[in-house]
mmCIF file of C-alpha atoms in Angstrom:
data_model
loop_
_atom_site.group_PDB
_atom_site.id
_atom_site.type_symbol
_atom_site.label_atom_id
_atom_site.label_comp_id
_atom_site.label_asym_id
_atom_site.label_seq_id
_atom_site.Cartn_x
_atom_site.Cartn_y
_atom_site.Cartn_z
ATOM 1 C CA MET A 1024 -163.357 147.366 120.863
ATOM 2 C CA THR A 1025 -165.381 148.498 123.848
ATOM 3 C CA GLU A 1026 -165.174 151.384 126.320
ATOM 4 C CA ILE A 1027 -166.613 150.814 129.800
ATOM 5 C CA ILE A 1028 -167.225 153.698 132.207
ATOM 6 C CA LEU A 1029 -168.344 153.524 135.838
ATOM 7 C CA LYS A 1030 -169.887 156.708 137.241
ATOM 8 C CA ASP A 1031 -170.180 156.969 141.037
ATOM 9 C CA VAL A 1032 -171.116 153.282 141.262
ATOM 10 C CA ARG A 1033 -172.287 152.176 144.703
ATOM 11 C CA LYS A 1034 -173.462 148.817 145.947
ATOM 12 C CA ALA A 1035 -175.092 148.047 149.284
ATOM 13 C CA TYR A 1036 -176.587 144.920 150.781
ATOM 14 C CA GLY A 1037 -179.191 146.295 153.140
ATOM 15 C CA ASP A 1038 -177.422 148.815 155.371
ATOM 16 C CA VAL A 1039 -173.950 147.509 154.475
ATOM 17 C CA GLU A 1040 -172.284 149.466 151.654
ATOM 18 C CA VAL A 1041 -169.559 147.414 149.954
ATOM 19 C CA ILE A 1042 -168.761 149.604 146.911
ATOM 20 C CA HIS A 1043 -168.265 153.266 147.782
ATOM 21 C CA GLY A 1044 -168.682 155.529 144.762
ATOM 22 C CA ILE A 1045 -166.378 154.076 142.092
ATOM 23 C CA ASP A 1046 -165.465 156.337 139.154
ATOM 24 C CA LEU A 1047 -163.454 154.535 136.483
ATOM 25 C CA SER A 1048 -162.921 154.681 132.719
ATOM 26 C CA ILE A 1049 -161.708 151.566 130.897
ATOM 27 C CA ASP A 1050 -160.469 152.382 127.399
ATOM 28 C CA SER A 1051 -161.092 150.161 124.396
ATOM 29 C CA GLY A 1052 -158.566 147.375 123.906
ATOM 30 C CA LYS A 1053 -156.955 147.676 127.334
ATOM 31 C CA PHE A 1054 -156.100 144.803 129.664
ATOM 32 C CA VAL A 1055 -157.251 146.146 133.034
ATOM 33 C CA VAL A 1056 -156.665 144.230 136.265
ATOM 34 C CA PHE A 1057 -158.639 144.764 139.478
ATOM 35 C CA VAL A 1058 -156.367 143.797 142.358
ATOM 36 C CA GLY A 1059 -156.713 143.943 146.105
ATOM 37 C CA PRO A 1060 -157.041 141.785 149.231
ATOM 38 C CA SER A 1061 -159.930 139.400 149.806
ATOM 39 C CA GLY A 1062 -163.158 141.256 150.514
ATOM 40 C CA CYS A 1063 -162.105 144.530 148.826
ATOM 41 C CA GLY A 1064 -164.997 144.418 146.321
ATOM 42 C CA LYS A 1065 -163.163 143.512 143.118
ATOM 43 C CA SER A 1066 -165.344 140.513 142.188
ATOM 44 C CA THR A 1067 -168.501 142.447 143.127
ATOM 45 C CA LEU A 1068 -167.415 145.259 140.814
ATOM 46 C CA LEU A 1069 -166.789 142.787 137.980
ATOM 47 C CA ARG A 1070 -170.221 141.227 138.503
ATOM 48 C CA ILE A 1071 -171.806 144.701 138.395
ATOM 49 C CA ILE A 1072 -170.155 145.318 135.005
ATOM 50 C CA ALA A 1073 -171.290 141.890 133.797
ATOM 51 C CA GLY A 1074 -174.874 142.520 134.903
ATOM 52 C CA LEU A 1075 -174.900 139.712 137.470
ATOM 53 C CA GLU A 1076 -175.304 142.287 140.266
ATOM 54 C CA GLY A 1077 -177.386 145.447 140.177
ATOM 55 C CA VAL A 1078 -176.100 148.841 141.290
ATOM 56 C CA THR A 1079 -177.565 150.637 144.301
ATOM 57 C CA SER A 1080 -176.759 153.961 142.639
ATOM 58 C CA GLY A 1081 -174.560 155.307 139.860
ATOM 59 C CA ASP A 1082 -174.258 154.255 136.209
ATOM 60 C CA VAL A 1083 -172.539 151.521 134.220
ATOM 61 C CA VAL A 1084 -171.906 152.808 130.691
ATOM 62 C CA ILE A 1085 -170.849 150.483 127.848
ATOM 63 C CA ASP A 1086 -170.004 152.155 124.533
ATOM 64 C CA GLY A 1087 -171.967 155.246 125.494
ATOM 65 C CA ASP A 1088 -175.121 153.425 126.650
ATOM 66 C CA VAL A 1089 -176.227 153.231 130.297
ATOM 67 C CA VAL A 1090 -176.870 149.518 130.895
ATOM 68 C CA ASN A 1091 -178.062 149.534 134.533
ATOM 69 C CA GLU A 1092 -181.386 147.925 133.592
ATOM 70 C CA GLN A 1093 -179.959 145.702 130.864
ATOM 71 C CA PRO A 1094 -179.681 141.994 131.786
ATOM 72 C CA ALA A 1095 -176.345 140.207 131.553
ATOM 73 C CA SER A 1096 -177.445 138.270 128.454
ATOM 74 C CA GLU A 1097 -177.900 141.503 126.481
ATOM 75 C CA ARG A 1098 -174.684 143.314 127.440
ATOM 76 C CA GLY A 1099 -172.518 141.437 124.953
ATOM 77 C CA LEU A 1100 -169.843 140.556 127.527
ATOM 78 C CA ALA A 1101 -168.253 137.149 128.152
ATOM 79 C CA MET A 1102 -167.208 136.063 131.635
ATOM 80 C CA VAL A 1103 -164.705 133.377 132.634
ATOM 81 C CA PHE A 1104 -165.110 132.222 136.227
ATOM 82 C CA GLN A 1105 -162.758 130.780 138.818
ATOM 83 C CA SER A 1106 -164.441 127.383 138.374
ATOM 84 C CA TYR A 1107 -164.358 126.052 134.819
ATOM 85 C CA ALA A 1108 -168.133 125.356 134.848
ATOM 86 C CA LEU A 1109 -167.893 122.936 131.914
ATOM 87 C CA TYR A 1110 -170.648 120.454 131.096
ATOM 88 C CA PRO A 1111 -169.114 117.094 132.076
ATOM 89 C CA HIS A 1112 -171.286 115.032 129.677
ATOM 90 C CA MET A 1113 -170.342 117.131 126.631
ATOM 91 C CA SER A 1114 -167.206 117.051 124.503
ATOM 92 C CA VAL A 1115 -164.896 120.035 124.361
ATOM 93 C CA TYR A 1116 -166.392 120.952 120.991
ATOM 94 C CA LYS A 1117 -169.953 120.823 122.362
ATOM 95 C CA ASN A 1118 -168.993 122.860 125.438
ATOM 96 C CA MET A 1119 -167.627 125.609 123.214
ATOM 97 C CA ALA A 1120 -170.481 125.447 120.710
ATOM 98 C CA PHE A 1121 -173.395 125.138 123.130
ATOM 99 C CA GLY A 1122 -174.130 128.852 123.585
ATOM 100 C CA LEU A 1123 -173.904 129.485 119.833
ATOM 101 C CA GLU A 1124 -176.287 126.610 119.098
ATOM 102 C CA ASN A 1125 -178.822 128.077 121.519
ATOM 103 C CA SER A 1126 -178.647 131.379 119.634
ATOM 104 C CA LYS A 1127 -179.626 129.510 116.400
ATOM 105 C CA MET A 1128 -176.349 130.381 114.651
ATOM 106 C CA ARG A 1129 -175.659 128.568 111.382
ATOM 107 C CA ARG A 1130 -173.731 125.298 111.754
ATOM 108 C CA GLU A 1131 -170.959 126.414 109.368
ATOM 109 C CA GLU A 1132 -170.332 129.596 111.404
ATOM 110 C CA ILE A 1133 -170.331 127.659 114.697
ATOM 111 C CA ASP A 1134 -167.824 125.192 113.291
ATOM 112 C CA ARG A 1135 -165.563 128.005 112.041
ATOM 113 C CA ARG A 1136 -165.614 129.858 115.350
ATOM 114 C CA VAL A 1137 -164.979 126.767 117.474
ATOM 115 C CA ASN A 1138 -162.100 125.568 115.308
ATOM 116 C CA ASP A 1139 -160.528 129.033 115.128
ATOM 117 C CA ALA A 1140 -160.665 129.407 118.931
ATOM 118 C CA ALA A 1141 -159.356 125.874 119.479
ATOM 119 C CA SER A 1142 -156.429 126.546 117.156
ATOM 120 C CA MET A 1143 -155.626 129.823 118.926
ATOM 121 C CA LEU A 1144 -155.692 128.095 122.333
ATOM 122 C CA GLN A 1145 -153.889 124.960 121.102
ATOM 123 C CA ILE A 1146 -156.686 122.584 122.138
ATOM 124 C CA THR A 1147 -157.646 121.276 118.669
ATOM 125 C CA PRO A 1148 -156.475 117.708 119.498
ATOM 126 C CA TYR A 1149 -158.851 117.623 122.474
ATOM 127 C CA LEU A 1150 -162.102 118.704 120.780
ATOM 128 C CA LYS A 1151 -163.623 115.207 121.000
ATOM 129 C CA ARG A 1152 -162.611 114.638 124.639
ATOM 130 C CA ARG A 1153 -164.792 115.254 127.663
ATOM 131 C CA PRO A 1154 -163.613 117.580 130.461
ATOM 132 C CA LYS A 1155 -162.662 114.726 132.820
ATOM 133 C CA ALA A 1156 -159.986 113.660 130.323
ATOM 134 C CA LEU A 1157 -158.295 117.086 130.435
ATOM 135 C CA SER A 1158 -155.769 118.670 132.776
ATOM 136 C CA GLY A 1159 -156.649 121.786 134.790
ATOM 137 C CA GLY A 1160 -154.884 124.051 132.319
ATOM 138 C CA GLN A 1161 -156.639 122.447 129.353
ATOM 139 C CA ARG A 1162 -160.033 122.871 131.045
ATOM 140 C CA GLN A 1163 -159.301 126.529 131.643
ATOM 141 C CA ARG A 1164 -158.445 126.946 127.965
ATOM 142 C CA VAL A 1165 -161.804 125.405 127.068
ATOM 143 C CA ALA A 1166 -163.573 127.873 129.386
ATOM 144 C CA ILE A 1167 -161.702 130.740 127.725
ATOM 145 C CA GLY A 1168 -162.488 129.299 124.286
ATOM 146 C CA ARG A 1169 -166.182 129.208 125.145
ATOM 147 C CA ALA A 1170 -165.932 132.957 125.776
ATOM 148 C CA ILE A 1171 -163.923 133.671 122.609
ATOM 149 C CA VAL A 1172 -166.394 132.004 120.231
ATOM 150 C CA ARG A 1173 -169.101 134.449 121.336
ATOM 151 C CA ASP A 1174 -167.048 137.332 119.882
ATOM 152 C CA PRO A 1175 -167.987 139.499 122.884
ATOM 153 C CA LYS A 1176 -167.615 143.248 123.359
ATOM 154 C CA ALA A 1177 -165.260 142.586 126.287
ATOM 155 C CA PHE A 1178 -163.891 139.680 128.314
ATOM 156 C CA LEU A 1179 -164.333 139.528 132.096
ATOM 157 C CA PHE A 1180 -162.072 137.153 134.070
ATOM 158 C CA ASP A 1181 -162.807 136.383 137.733
ATOM 159 C CA GLU A 1182 -159.625 134.835 139.221
ATOM 160 C CA PRO A 1183 -159.437 132.248 136.405
ATOM 161 C CA LEU A 1184 -156.037 130.829 137.403
ATOM 162 C CA SER A 1185 -156.538 130.410 141.151
ATOM 163 C CA ASN A 1186 -157.287 126.666 140.878
ATOM 164 C CA LEU A 1187 -154.055 125.906 139.015
ATOM 165 C CA ASP A 1188 -150.685 124.946 140.471
ATOM 166 C CA ALA A 1189 -147.860 127.491 140.531
ATOM 167 C CA GLU A 1190 -146.046 126.314 137.389
ATOM 168 C CA LEU A 1191 -149.238 126.119 135.354
ATOM 169 C CA ARG A 1192 -150.314 129.582 136.524
ATOM 170 C CA VAL A 1193 -147.105 131.034 135.102
ATOM 171 C CA ALA A 1194 -147.707 129.255 131.773
ATOM 172 C CA MET A 1195 -151.335 130.396 131.618
ATOM 173 C CA ARG A 1196 -150.350 134.001 132.411
ATOM 174 C CA LYS A 1197 -148.166 133.971 129.314
ATOM 175 C CA GLU A 1198 -151.002 132.510 127.252
ATOM 176 C CA LEU A 1199 -153.486 135.140 128.435
ATOM 177 C CA ALA A 1200 -151.055 137.936 127.580
ATOM 178 C CA SER A 1201 -150.525 136.379 124.139
ATOM 179 C CA LEU A 1202 -154.294 135.992 123.704
ATOM 180 C CA HIS A 1203 -154.857 139.690 124.405
ATOM 181 C CA ALA A 1204 -152.160 140.598 121.896
ATOM 182 C CA LYS A 1205 -153.893 138.450 119.234
ATOM 183 C CA LEU A 1206 -157.488 139.497 119.918
ATOM 184 C CA GLY A 1207 -156.860 143.129 120.897
ATOM 185 C CA GLY A 1208 -160.162 143.244 122.804
ATOM 186 C CA THR A 1209 -161.023 144.925 126.099
ATOM 187 C CA MET A 1210 -160.278 142.610 129.027
ATOM 188 C CA ILE A 1211 -160.994 143.070 132.729
ATOM 189 C CA TYR A 1212 -159.290 140.620 135.049
ATOM 190 C CA VAL A 1213 -159.817 140.154 138.787
ATOM 191 C CA THR A 1214 -157.106 138.730 141.045
ATOM 192 C CA HIS A 1215 -155.718 139.041 144.567
ATOM 193 C CA ASP A 1216 -152.278 138.069 143.219
ATOM 194 C CA GLN A 1217 -150.341 141.256 142.514
ATOM 195 C CA VAL A 1218 -147.728 139.295 140.504
ATOM 196 C CA GLU A 1219 -150.489 138.389 138.032
ATOM 197 C CA ALA A 1220 -151.538 142.035 137.998
ATOM 198 C CA MET A 1221 -148.010 143.294 137.297
ATOM 199 C CA THR A 1222 -147.339 140.788 134.499
ATOM 200 C CA LEU A 1223 -150.687 140.978 132.668
ATOM 201 C CA ALA A 1224 -152.068 144.501 132.946
ATOM 202 C CA ASN A 1225 -151.847 147.620 130.827
ATOM 203 C CA THR A 1226 -153.642 149.309 133.722
ATOM 204 C CA ILE A 1227 -153.972 148.186 137.353
ATOM 205 C CA VAL A 1228 -156.847 149.301 139.566
ATOM 206 C CA VAL A 1229 -155.921 148.821 143.249
ATOM 207 C CA LEU A 1230 -159.015 148.352 145.401
ATOM 208 C CA ASN A 1231 -159.317 148.415 149.178
ATOM 209 C CA ALA A 1232 -162.547 148.166 151.197
ATOM 210 C CA GLY A 1233 -164.716 149.051 148.216
ATOM 211 C CA ARG A 1234 -162.704 152.112 147.169
ATOM 212 C CA ILE A 1235 -160.085 152.763 144.495
ATOM 213 C CA GLU A 1236 -156.697 153.509 146.041
ATOM 214 C CA GLN A 1237 -154.792 154.137 142.789
ATOM 215 C CA VAL A 1238 -155.063 153.533 139.041
ATOM 216 C CA GLY A 1239 -152.073 153.375 136.732
ATOM 217 C CA ALA A 1240 -149.601 151.367 134.685
ATOM 218 C CA PRO A 1241 -147.880 148.558 136.648
ATOM 219 C CA LEU A 1242 -144.503 150.290 136.943
ATOM 220 C CA ASP A 1243 -146.137 153.620 137.818
ATOM 221 C CA LEU A 1244 -147.761 151.971 140.826
ATOM 222 C CA TYR A 1245 -144.527 150.180 141.703
ATOM 223 C CA ASN A 1246 -142.311 153.260 141.443
ATOM 224 C CA ARG A 1247 -144.760 155.978 142.501
ATOM 225 C CA PRO A 1248 -147.296 154.617 145.020
ATOM 226 C CA GLN A 1249 -149.661 157.320 146.249
ATOM 227 C CA ASN A 1250 -150.177 155.871 149.730
ATOM 228 C CA THR A 1251 -148.876 153.227 152.114
ATOM 229 C CA PHE A 1252 -151.559 150.719 151.123
ATOM 230 C CA VAL A 1253 -150.459 150.656 147.470
ATOM 231 C CA ALA A 1254 -146.792 150.739 148.503
ATOM 232 C CA GLY A 1255 -147.236 147.688 150.707
ATOM 233 C CA PHE A 1256 -149.520 145.767 148.370
ATOM 234 C CA ILE A 1257 -147.749 146.156 145.013
ATOM 235 C CA GLY A 1258 -144.424 144.343 144.904
ATOM 236 C CA SER A 1259 -143.254 140.901 145.989
ATOM 237 C CA PRO A 1260 -141.714 140.776 148.521
ATOM 238 C CA ARG A 1261 -143.590 143.824 149.805
ATOM 239 C CA MET A 1262 -141.978 147.210 150.430
ATOM 240 C CA ASN A 1263 -140.338 147.707 153.821
ATOM 241 C CA LEU A 1264 -142.404 150.347 155.655
ATOM 242 C CA VAL A 1265 -141.097 151.901 158.873
ATOM 243 C CA ASP A 1266 -142.823 154.418 161.163
ATOM 244 C CA ALA A 1267 -140.564 157.281 162.209
ATOM 245 C CA ALA A 1268 -140.439 160.877 163.437
ATOM 246 C CA ALA A 1269 -138.834 163.623 161.361
ATOM 247 C CA GLU A 1270 -136.369 165.912 163.155
ATOM 248 C CA ALA A 1271 -134.212 168.785 161.894
ATOM 249 C CA SER A 1272 -130.477 168.434 162.485
ATOM 250 C CA ASP A 1273 -127.565 170.545 161.102
ATOM 251 C CA GLY A 1274 -129.431 171.645 157.992
ATOM 252 C CA ARG A 1275 -130.679 168.123 157.252
ATOM 253 C CA ILE A 1276 -133.658 166.035 158.270
ATOM 254 C CA GLU A 1277 -133.268 162.889 160.317
ATOM 255 C CA LEU A 1278 -135.780 160.056 160.313
ATOM 256 C CA VAL A 1279 -135.788 158.794 163.897
ATOM 257 C CA THR A 1280 -137.056 155.325 164.768
ATOM 258 C CA GLY A 1281 -135.953 153.937 168.127
ATOM 259 C CA PRO A 1282 -132.198 154.520 168.445
ATOM 260 C CA GLN A 1283 -131.759 154.725 164.654
ATOM 261 C CA ARG A 1284 -131.286 158.102 162.943
ATOM 262 C CA ILE A 1285 -131.295 158.177 159.136
ATOM 263 C CA ALA A 1286 -130.294 161.491 157.534
ATOM 264 C CA ILE A 1287 -131.998 162.691 154.354
ATOM 265 C CA SER A 1288 -131.934 165.887 152.302
ATOM 266 C CA SER A 1289 -133.631 168.941 153.797
ATOM 267 C CA SER A 1290 -135.199 169.685 150.382
ATOM 268 C CA ILE A 1291 -138.094 167.429 151.372
ATOM 269 C CA ARG A 1292 -140.855 169.496 152.958
ATOM 270 C CA ILE A 1293 -141.413 167.868 156.318
ATOM 271 C CA THR A 1294 -142.295 169.767 159.479
ATOM 272 C CA ARG A 1295 -140.127 169.065 162.495
ATOM 273 C CA SER A 1296 -141.426 166.170 164.643
ATOM 274 C CA ASP A 1297 -143.853 165.080 161.933
ATOM 275 C CA LYS A 1298 -144.921 161.452 162.249
ATOM 276 C CA ILE A 1299 -144.115 159.865 158.927
ATOM 277 C CA THR A 1300 -143.580 156.467 157.333
ATOM 278 C CA PHE A 1301 -140.590 155.788 155.121
ATOM 279 C CA GLY A 1302 -140.403 152.928 152.677
ATOM 280 C CA ALA A 1303 -137.698 151.071 150.801
ATOM 281 C CA ARG A 1304 -138.104 148.082 148.536
ATOM 282 C CA PRO A 1305 -135.888 145.063 149.282
ATOM 283 C CA GLU A 1306 -133.736 145.679 146.188
ATOM 284 C CA HIS A 1307 -133.140 149.294 147.245
ATOM 285 C CA ILE A 1308 -131.366 148.418 150.502
ATOM 286 C CA GLU A 1309 -127.653 147.963 149.915
ATOM 287 C CA ILE A 1310 -125.132 145.980 151.950
ATOM 288 C CA VAL A 1311 -122.156 148.312 152.482
ATOM 289 C CA ASP A 1312 -119.113 148.857 154.673
ATOM 290 C CA GLU A 1313 -119.834 150.013 158.226
ATOM 291 C CA LYS A 1314 -118.546 153.545 157.560
ATOM 292 C CA ASP A 1315 -121.083 154.038 154.740
ATOM 293 C CA ALA A 1316 -124.045 152.420 156.511
ATOM 294 C CA ASP A 1317 -127.284 153.953 157.777
ATOM 295 C CA ILE A 1318 -127.990 151.068 160.151
ATOM 296 C CA THR A 1319 -126.603 147.740 161.332
ATOM 297 C CA ALA A 1320 -128.910 144.725 161.503
ATOM 298 C CA THR A 1321 -128.798 141.112 162.609
ATOM 299 C CA VAL A 1322 -129.738 138.468 160.054
ATOM 300 C CA ASP A 1323 -132.727 136.382 161.213
ATOM 301 C CA LEU A 1324 -133.017 134.276 158.070
ATOM 302 C CA SER A 1325 -131.076 133.898 154.836
ATOM 303 C CA GLU A 1326 -132.832 132.484 151.747
ATOM 304 C CA GLN A 1327 -130.355 131.354 149.110
ATOM 305 C CA LEU A 1328 -132.170 130.896 145.793
ATOM 306 C CA GLY A 1329 -129.106 130.441 143.583
ATOM 307 C CA GLY A 1330 -129.408 133.498 141.363
ATOM 308 C CA GLU A 1331 -130.552 135.760 144.197
ATOM 309 C CA THR A 1332 -130.523 136.019 147.981
ATOM 310 C CA TYR A 1333 -133.128 137.304 150.429
ATOM 311 C CA LEU A 1334 -132.078 138.391 153.903
ATOM 312 C CA TYR A 1335 -134.549 139.033 156.711
ATOM 313 C CA CYS A 1336 -132.807 141.369 159.142
ATOM 314 C CA THR A 1337 -133.774 143.129 162.369
ATOM 315 C CA PRO A 1338 -132.031 146.406 163.285
ATOM 316 C CA ASP A 1339 -132.161 147.594 166.892
ATOM 317 C CA GLY A 1340 -135.487 149.348 167.561
ATOM 318 C CA MET A 1341 -136.883 148.737 164.063
ATOM 319 C CA PRO A 1342 -139.196 146.151 162.492
ATOM 320 C CA GLN A 1343 -137.713 143.338 160.447
ATOM 321 C CA LEU A 1344 -136.426 144.398 157.012
ATOM 322 C CA THR A 1345 -136.301 142.323 153.837
ATOM 323 C CA VAL A 1346 -133.142 142.798 151.744
ATOM 324 C CA HIS A 1347 -132.775 141.480 148.196
ATOM 325 C CA GLN A 1348 -129.360 140.938 146.622
ATOM 326 C CA LEU A 1349 -128.520 139.456 143.239
ATOM 327 C CA GLY A 1350 -126.274 136.411 143.233
ATOM 328 C CA GLN A 1351 -125.188 134.187 146.090
ATOM 329 C CA LEU A 1352 -124.438 135.989 149.349
ATOM 330 C CA PRO A 1353 -122.641 133.885 152.000
ATOM 331 C CA VAL A 1354 -124.425 135.349 155.019
ATOM 332 C CA GLN A 1355 -125.632 133.214 157.912
ATOM 333 C CA ARG A 1356 -128.281 133.601 160.593
ATOM 334 C CA GLY A 1357 -127.036 135.715 163.506
ATOM 335 C CA GLN A 1358 -124.463 137.569 161.408
ATOM 336 C CA GLU A 1359 -124.447 141.372 161.393
ATOM 337 C CA VAL A 1360 -124.793 143.302 158.128
ATOM 338 C CA HIS A 1361 -124.409 147.028 157.483
ATOM 339 C CA LEU A 1362 -127.220 148.504 155.403
ATOM 340 C CA ARG A 1363 -127.771 151.703 153.454
ATOM 341 C CA PHE A 1364 -131.050 152.942 151.967
ATOM 342 C CA ASP A 1365 -130.858 154.101 148.352
ATOM 343 C CA ARG A 1366 -132.148 157.672 148.755
ATOM 344 C CA ALA A 1367 -133.228 157.988 145.112
ATOM 345 C CA SER A 1368 -135.605 155.046 145.595
ATOM 346 C CA MET A 1369 -136.881 155.804 149.107
ATOM 347 C CA HIS A 1370 -140.519 156.749 149.668
ATOM 348 C CA LEU A 1371 -141.960 159.065 152.323
ATOM 349 C CA PHE A 1372 -145.583 159.115 153.502
ATOM 350 C CA ASP A 1373 -147.334 161.423 155.953
ATOM 351 C CA GLY A 1374 -149.229 160.467 159.109
ATOM 352 C CA ASP A 1375 -152.349 159.707 157.045
ATOM 353 C CA GLY A 1376 -150.418 157.381 154.753
ATOM 354 C CA LYS A 1377 -150.408 159.759 151.761
ATOM 355 C CA VAL A 1378 -147.262 160.181 149.694
ATOM 356 C CA ILE A 1379 -144.845 163.023 150.433
ATOM 357 C CA ALA A 1380 -142.077 161.944 148.072
ATOM 358 C CA ASN A 1381 -141.219 159.038 145.769
ATOM 359 C CA GLY A 1382 -137.449 159.365 145.693
ATOM 360 C CA ILE A 1383 -135.360 161.682 147.848
ATOM 361 C CA PRO A 1384 -132.707 164.011 146.351
ATOM 362 C CA GLN A 1385 -129.178 163.358 147.576
#
């Protein structure tokens, strides 16, 4: 069980600063996921923790010890990379045992660790095979097993599922979650796939351009995003975000975008004519009768998935909206639908993209 703390960690390559003062505490036994778009610094941050990259300033603290000057080999961490990096001329057993053999561990202990890890990962029948005789998912299990046998202080995963096909990624996500439940160790996982982040993490760290945007439990980030970046990044399909002006009208506030005027409660503190952004997730836009609607939109595309339906609709003067409905909805391209935003699940952000309200009273 290992606690990892980052204190004002910065990283620059020459004059280019890529990590801008990260402060983060990772509690023992947590499954923490770093998520963000390509180039946001998540892999660099993981490599700094691992000791594969040095810090320009700040401290990396592992179990109370500052390890800035400690090489990767002495930090007691195990890293699983995007590429499997297996030795092609060695059997699965030898790949998993190789690091332990180099550390002069007793043969009986090596054998116990390798067989225990193989049993946990369900690769015991493949111990005598070489990597070329394994599927992608089996090779990834071997790479994870090689990390497990080291009994590390913490596991670091750098996009380990990105080389797998969609179906296998889903299966491996389940296995990683099960593995964490069995081992109970600290795990840090890097991905650009927010679905992986939502399904695996105890805690998600959303990164953007080398800075932390928000840290929290998956559903906290989903339900209570603190800015438009998190709101648009967490969730699939993404949240609908619409720029608008706020105007006072008959004791209420109206969100004005083009010819559309959407009334909300005046209990929200918005100054008249403020430039704001309002957001609604696809499942929080309802199809209603015209008399109950906020807006009317034309369907550009209807995706019928059997158990659910996605509509891509464009209201007059607004960007395209994504609407999610359970079940099969017989709506065709070009048809008009009447839409209402669920006020309790709407989000408001100010002109700087910072949250004003997550949920609007009726």
